XYZ file of C-alpha atoms in Angstrom:
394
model
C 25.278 -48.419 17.052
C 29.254 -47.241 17.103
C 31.130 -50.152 16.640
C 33.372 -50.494 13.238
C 35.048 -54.182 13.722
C 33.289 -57.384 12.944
C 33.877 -60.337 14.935
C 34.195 -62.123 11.657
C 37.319 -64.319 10.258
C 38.668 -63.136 7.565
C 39.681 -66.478 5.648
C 36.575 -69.041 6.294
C 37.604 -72.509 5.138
C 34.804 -74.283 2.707
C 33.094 -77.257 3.562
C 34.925 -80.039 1.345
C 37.233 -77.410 -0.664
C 40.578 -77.420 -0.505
C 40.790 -75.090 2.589
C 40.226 -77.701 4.752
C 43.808 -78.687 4.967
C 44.055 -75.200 6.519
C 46.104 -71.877 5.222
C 49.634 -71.893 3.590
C 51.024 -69.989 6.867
C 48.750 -71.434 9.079
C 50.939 -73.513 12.518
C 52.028 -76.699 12.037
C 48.916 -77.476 14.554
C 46.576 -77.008 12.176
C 44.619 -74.125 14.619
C 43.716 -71.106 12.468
C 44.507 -67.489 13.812
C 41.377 -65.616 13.870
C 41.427 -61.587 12.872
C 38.687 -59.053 13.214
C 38.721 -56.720 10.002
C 37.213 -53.488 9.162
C 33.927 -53.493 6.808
C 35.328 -50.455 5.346
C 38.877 -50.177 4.536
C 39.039 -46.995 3.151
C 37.721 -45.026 5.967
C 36.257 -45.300 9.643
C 32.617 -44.432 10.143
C 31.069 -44.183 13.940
C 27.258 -45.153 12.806
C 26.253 -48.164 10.507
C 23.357 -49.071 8.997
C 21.132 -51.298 10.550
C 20.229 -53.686 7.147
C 23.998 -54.175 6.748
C 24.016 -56.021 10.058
C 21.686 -57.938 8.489
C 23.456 -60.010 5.397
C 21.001 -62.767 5.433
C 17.977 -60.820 4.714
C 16.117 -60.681 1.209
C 15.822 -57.101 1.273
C 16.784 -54.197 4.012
C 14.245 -53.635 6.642
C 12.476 -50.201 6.076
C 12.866 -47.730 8.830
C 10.318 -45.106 9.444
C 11.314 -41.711 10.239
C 9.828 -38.824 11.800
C 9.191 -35.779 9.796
C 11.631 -33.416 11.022
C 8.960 -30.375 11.246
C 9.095 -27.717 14.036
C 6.265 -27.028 15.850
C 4.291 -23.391 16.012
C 2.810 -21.861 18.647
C -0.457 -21.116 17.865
C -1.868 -17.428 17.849
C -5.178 -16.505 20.376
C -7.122 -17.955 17.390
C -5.828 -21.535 17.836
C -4.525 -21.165 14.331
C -1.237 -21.401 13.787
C 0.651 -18.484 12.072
C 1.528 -18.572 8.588
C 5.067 -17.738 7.339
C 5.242 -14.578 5.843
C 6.158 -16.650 2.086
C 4.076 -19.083 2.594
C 2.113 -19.290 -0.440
C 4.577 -17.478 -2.372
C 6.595 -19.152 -5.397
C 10.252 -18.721 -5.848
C 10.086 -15.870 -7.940
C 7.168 -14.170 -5.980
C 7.336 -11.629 -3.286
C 5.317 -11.925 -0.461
C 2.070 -9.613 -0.271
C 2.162 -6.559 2.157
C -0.221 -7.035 5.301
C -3.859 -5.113 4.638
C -5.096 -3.173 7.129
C -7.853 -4.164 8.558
C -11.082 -3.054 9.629
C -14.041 -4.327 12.125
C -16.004 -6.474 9.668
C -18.945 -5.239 11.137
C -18.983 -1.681 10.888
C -20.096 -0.994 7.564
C -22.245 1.585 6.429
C -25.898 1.323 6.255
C -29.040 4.065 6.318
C -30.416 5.260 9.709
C -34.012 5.516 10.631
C -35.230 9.246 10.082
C -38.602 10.637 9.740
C -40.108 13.338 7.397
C -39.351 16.602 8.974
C -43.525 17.493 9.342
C -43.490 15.084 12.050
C -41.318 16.907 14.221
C -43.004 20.188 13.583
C -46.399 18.834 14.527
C -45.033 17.232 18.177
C -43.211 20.707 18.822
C -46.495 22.518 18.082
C -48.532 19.899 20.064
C -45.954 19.979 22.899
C -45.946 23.839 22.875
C -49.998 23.583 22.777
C -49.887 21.389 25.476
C -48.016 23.763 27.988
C -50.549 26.377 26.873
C -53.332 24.173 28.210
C -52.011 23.502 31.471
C -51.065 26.792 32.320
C -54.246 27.581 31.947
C -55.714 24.992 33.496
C -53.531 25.921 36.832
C -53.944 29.843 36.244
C -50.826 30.665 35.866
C -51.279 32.392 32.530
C -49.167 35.336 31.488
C -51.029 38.699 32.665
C -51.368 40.035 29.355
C -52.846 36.620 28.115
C -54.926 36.821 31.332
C -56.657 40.328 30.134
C -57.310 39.504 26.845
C -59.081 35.664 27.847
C -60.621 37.855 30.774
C -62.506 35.780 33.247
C -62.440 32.764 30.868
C -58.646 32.822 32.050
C -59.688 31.597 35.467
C -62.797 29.498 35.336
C -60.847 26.241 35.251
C -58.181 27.569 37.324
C -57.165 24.293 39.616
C -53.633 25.397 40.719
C -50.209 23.956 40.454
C -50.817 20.348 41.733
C -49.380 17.177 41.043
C -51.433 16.559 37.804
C -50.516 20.144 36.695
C -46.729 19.263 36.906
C -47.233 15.593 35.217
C -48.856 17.869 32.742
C -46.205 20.352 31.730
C -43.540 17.520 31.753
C -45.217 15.506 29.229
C -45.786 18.434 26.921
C -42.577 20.156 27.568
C -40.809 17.003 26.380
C -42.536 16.381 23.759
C -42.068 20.048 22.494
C -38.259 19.409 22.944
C -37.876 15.882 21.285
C -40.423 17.440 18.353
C -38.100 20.604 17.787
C -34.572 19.340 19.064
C -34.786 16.486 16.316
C -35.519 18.902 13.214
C -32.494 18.731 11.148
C -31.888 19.571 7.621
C -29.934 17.508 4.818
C -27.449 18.807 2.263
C -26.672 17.437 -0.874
C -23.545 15.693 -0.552
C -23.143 16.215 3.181
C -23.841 12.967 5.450
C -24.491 12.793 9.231
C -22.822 9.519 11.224
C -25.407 8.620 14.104
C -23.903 7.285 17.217
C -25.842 6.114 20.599
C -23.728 6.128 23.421
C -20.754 4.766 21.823
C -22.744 2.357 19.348
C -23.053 3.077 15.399
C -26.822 3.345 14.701
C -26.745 4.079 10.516
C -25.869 7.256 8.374
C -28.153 9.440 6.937
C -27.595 10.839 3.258
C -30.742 12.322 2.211
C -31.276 16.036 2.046
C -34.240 18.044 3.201
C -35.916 19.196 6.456
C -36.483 15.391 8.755
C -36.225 14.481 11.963
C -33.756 12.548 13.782
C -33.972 11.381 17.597
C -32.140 13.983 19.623
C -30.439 11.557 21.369
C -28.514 10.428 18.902
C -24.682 12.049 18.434
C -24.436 13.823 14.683
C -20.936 13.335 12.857
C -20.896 15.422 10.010
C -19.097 13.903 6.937
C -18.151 15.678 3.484
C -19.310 12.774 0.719
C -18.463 15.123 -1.675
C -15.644 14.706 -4.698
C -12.863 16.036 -2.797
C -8.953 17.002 -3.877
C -5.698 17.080 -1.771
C -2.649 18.748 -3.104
C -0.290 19.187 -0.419
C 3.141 20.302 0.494
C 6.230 19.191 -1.624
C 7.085 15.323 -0.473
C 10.453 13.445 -0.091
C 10.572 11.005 -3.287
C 13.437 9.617 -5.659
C 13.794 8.413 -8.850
C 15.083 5.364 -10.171
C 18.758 6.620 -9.945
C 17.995 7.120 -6.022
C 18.199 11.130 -6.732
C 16.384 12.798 -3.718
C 13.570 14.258 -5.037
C 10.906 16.586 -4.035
C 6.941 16.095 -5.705
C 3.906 17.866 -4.950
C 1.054 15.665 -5.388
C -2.757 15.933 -6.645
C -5.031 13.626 -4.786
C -8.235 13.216 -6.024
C -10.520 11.119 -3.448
C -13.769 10.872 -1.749
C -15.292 9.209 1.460
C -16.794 6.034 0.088
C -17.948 4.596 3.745
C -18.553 6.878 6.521
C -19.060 4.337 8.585
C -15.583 3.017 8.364
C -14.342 6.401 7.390
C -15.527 8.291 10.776
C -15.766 5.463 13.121
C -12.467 2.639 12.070
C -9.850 5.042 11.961
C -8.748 8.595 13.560
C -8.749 11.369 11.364
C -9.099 10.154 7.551
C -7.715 13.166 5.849
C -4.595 12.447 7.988
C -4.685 8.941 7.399
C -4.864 9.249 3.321
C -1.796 11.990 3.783
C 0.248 9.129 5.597
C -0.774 6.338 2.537
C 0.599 9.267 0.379
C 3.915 9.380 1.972
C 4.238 5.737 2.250
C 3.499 5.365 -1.581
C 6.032 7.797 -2.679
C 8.837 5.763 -0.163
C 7.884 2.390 -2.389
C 7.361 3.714 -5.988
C 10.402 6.162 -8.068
C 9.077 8.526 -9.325
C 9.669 10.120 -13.027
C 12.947 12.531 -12.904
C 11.896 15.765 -14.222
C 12.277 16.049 -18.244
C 11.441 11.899 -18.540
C 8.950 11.050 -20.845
C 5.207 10.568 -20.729
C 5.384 6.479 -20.484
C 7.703 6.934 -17.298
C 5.409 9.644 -16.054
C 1.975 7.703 -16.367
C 3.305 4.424 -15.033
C 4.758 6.498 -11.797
C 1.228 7.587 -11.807
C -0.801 4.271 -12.401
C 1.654 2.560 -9.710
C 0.864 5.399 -6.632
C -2.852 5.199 -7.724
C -2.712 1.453 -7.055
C -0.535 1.373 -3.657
C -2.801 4.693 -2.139
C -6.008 2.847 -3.392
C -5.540 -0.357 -1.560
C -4.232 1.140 1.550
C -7.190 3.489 2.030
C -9.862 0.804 0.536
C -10.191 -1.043 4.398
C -11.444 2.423 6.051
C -13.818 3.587 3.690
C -12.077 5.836 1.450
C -11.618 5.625 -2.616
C -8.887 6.836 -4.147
C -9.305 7.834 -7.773
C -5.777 9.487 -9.184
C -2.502 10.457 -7.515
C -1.173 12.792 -9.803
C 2.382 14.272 -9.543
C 2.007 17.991 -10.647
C 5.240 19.392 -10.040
C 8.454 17.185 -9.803
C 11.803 18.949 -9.013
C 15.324 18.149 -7.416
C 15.808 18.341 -3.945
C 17.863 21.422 -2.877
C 21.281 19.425 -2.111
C 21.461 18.192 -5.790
C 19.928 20.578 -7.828
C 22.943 22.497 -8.188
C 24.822 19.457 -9.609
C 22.051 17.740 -11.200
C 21.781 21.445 -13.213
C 25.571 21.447 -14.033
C 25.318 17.324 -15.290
C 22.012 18.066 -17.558
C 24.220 21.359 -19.020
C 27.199 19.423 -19.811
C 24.847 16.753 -21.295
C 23.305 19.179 -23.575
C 26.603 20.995 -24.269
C 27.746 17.168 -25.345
C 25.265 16.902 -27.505
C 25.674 19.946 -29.339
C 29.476 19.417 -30.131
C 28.348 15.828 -31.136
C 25.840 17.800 -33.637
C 28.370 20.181 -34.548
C 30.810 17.879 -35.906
C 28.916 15.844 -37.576
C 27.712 18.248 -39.567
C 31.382 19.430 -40.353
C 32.367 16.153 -41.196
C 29.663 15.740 -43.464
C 30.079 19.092 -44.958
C 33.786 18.477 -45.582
C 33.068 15.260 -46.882
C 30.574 16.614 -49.385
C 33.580 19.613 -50.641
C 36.179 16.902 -51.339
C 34.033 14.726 -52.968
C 32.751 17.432 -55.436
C 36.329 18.525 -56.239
C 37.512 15.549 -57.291
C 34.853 13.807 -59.141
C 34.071 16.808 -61.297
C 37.675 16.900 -62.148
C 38.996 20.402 -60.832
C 41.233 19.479 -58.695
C 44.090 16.520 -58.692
C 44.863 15.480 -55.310
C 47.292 13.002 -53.558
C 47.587 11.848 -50.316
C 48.687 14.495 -48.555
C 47.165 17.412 -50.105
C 43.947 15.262 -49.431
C 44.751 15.902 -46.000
C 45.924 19.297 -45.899
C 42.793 20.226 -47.616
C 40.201 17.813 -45.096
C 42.363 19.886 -42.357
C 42.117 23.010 -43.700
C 38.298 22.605 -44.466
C 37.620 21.411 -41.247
C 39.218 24.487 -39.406
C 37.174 26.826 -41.747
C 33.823 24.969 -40.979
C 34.399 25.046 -37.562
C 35.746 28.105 -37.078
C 31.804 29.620 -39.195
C 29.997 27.379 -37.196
C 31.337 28.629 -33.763
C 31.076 32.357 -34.754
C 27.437 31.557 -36.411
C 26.620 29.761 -32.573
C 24.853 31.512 -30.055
């Protein structure tokens, strides 16, 4: 509603009071001029509130309003998305998105058997195809001399049954021999099966393993990375540059073969990404600055490499150093620090030294001095003490 008059009088005569007999500068008629007036004097407003309308009523009428909330589109879940603080407090940051991984693919042992298995099939298979060449008669000649005519008493020819034969033995010669594999200590093998991950293998030894299967070899051992000089900063913002010591090994090789690429390049990229997020200790700093710097890009590579199957342990920093376009000046500032703090050094221990002279002379009496020769002498002293000290200085 817009209106801001009121269709009511603005003197309304009492019943029985005095107003009857009408207002002082009312006509002669007796007929009362009626005047709209404002509600509010002071200003004009374009909306009013309904329970003012309403005078007669014990209390205002309560209006219900609709939340004013915005609606989200819902993600191919059918959830809707959360904010990225949601869940976060006014003095919280929001938490970095994990990668992550299929929840499914997880490492777990493969089905092998003992390696004497697959020596007795080949060996059977390769007996086999013995027997039915000799069954058909097509043994080698030399093999045929020394059987002599026991070579060809059951000799039936290449039939049918002959062929059947030779296929059944020759493949199970193959799968017997072609499956013999042998086991390293801390080497693993990742089995696949046409695109599908069928379990890992970790024990060591001479066993057999279906030929069919595809073989990933993965290094389980305890492994270090120490790479190139990296791009870093301190707190300052100086450009740094930091060679790193990674110490890490492959955790899941499940995960670690199968979720992502290449995990050696995937732990270098966590590496660079840690060093963008976390300063690093300036060169000369202390060893609290150097071991938090330390504990922080342990933390950060850790989690970012936990999701594909790889555990971080330490991410040392073994040699810190400026980068080449402030080196030059960041030598110069740390020289005329030093420099600094040697005069500082220097003349304190002047001061103190002509302090020490004065105070001698005159409390033991030798000398009797006033106000100025108190400071001809201080100036005097202090020339000579300098003047040693410089000449006494490297």
């Amino acid at each position: 509603m817009t209106t801001t008059t009121s269709p009511i009088p603005e003197n309304i005569p009492e019943p029985g009071g005095p107003a009857d007999a009408g207002p002082p500068d009312s006509p002669p008629d007796g007929s009362a001029a009626v005047r709209p007036v404002r509600l509010i004097r002071t200003e004009s407003t374009t909306e009013i509130p309904v329970h003012l309308l309403f005078r007669d009523a014990p209390e205002p009428a309560p209006v219900r309003l609709r939340p004013a909330v915005v609606a989200r589109r819902a993600d191919a879940d059918g959830k809707a998305p959360r904010s990225q603080g949601q869940g976060a407090g006014p003095g919280r940051r929001a938490r970095p998105a994990v990668p992550r991984v299929d929840p499914e693919l997880v490492e777990r042992p493969a089905r092998v058997l003992p390696g004497l298995v697959g020596v007795l099939a080949g060996v059977c298979g390769a007996a086999g195809c013995a027997v039915t060449s000799w069954w058909a008669g097509v043994l080698p000649p030399l093999v045929a001399q020394a059987l002599g005519p026991a070579a060809h008493a059951g000799a039936a020819g290449l039939g049918p049954a002959q062929w059947a034969a030779y296929a059944g033995a020759g493949a199970l010669g193959l799968f017997g021999f072609g499956g013999l594999a042998r086991g390293r200590t801390g080497r693993a093998w990742v089995l696949d099966l046409f695109g599908r991950y069928r379990g890992t293998v970790r024990r060591t030894g001479l066993m057999w393993i279906n030929p069919l299967l595809l073989r990933r070899r993965v290094d389980v051992r305890l492994r270090h990375w120490r790479g190139e000089p990296l791009r870093a900063a301190d707190r300052s913002g100086v450009a740094l540059r930091v060679a790193l010591l990674v110490v890490w090994r492959v955790r899941d090789t499940a995960r670690a073969t199968l979720g992502v690429e290449d995990h050696e390049a995937y732990l270098r990229a966590c590496v660079e990404a840690a060093l963008v997020r976390v300063p690093v200790a300036a060169p000369g700093a202390g060893q609290g600055a150097v071991e938090a710097a330390q504990d922080a890009l342990t933390r950060l590579v850790a989690a970012d490499t936990a999701p594909v199957g790889l555990e971080v342990f330490a991410v040392r920093p073994v040699r810190v150093e400026y980068a080449p376009e402030v080196a030059a000046a960041m030598h110069r500032r740390r020289i005329a620090a030093l420099d600094a703090q040697h005069r500082a050094s220097v003349l304190g221990s002047v001061v103190d030294s002509v302090e020490d002279t004065v105070t001698r002379l005159t409390m033991r009496g030798l000398v009797e001095l006033d106000d100025y020769e108190r400071k001809v002498l201080v100036k005097d002293l202090t020339v000579a003490f300098c003047a040693g000290r410089g000449e006494a200085g490297p």
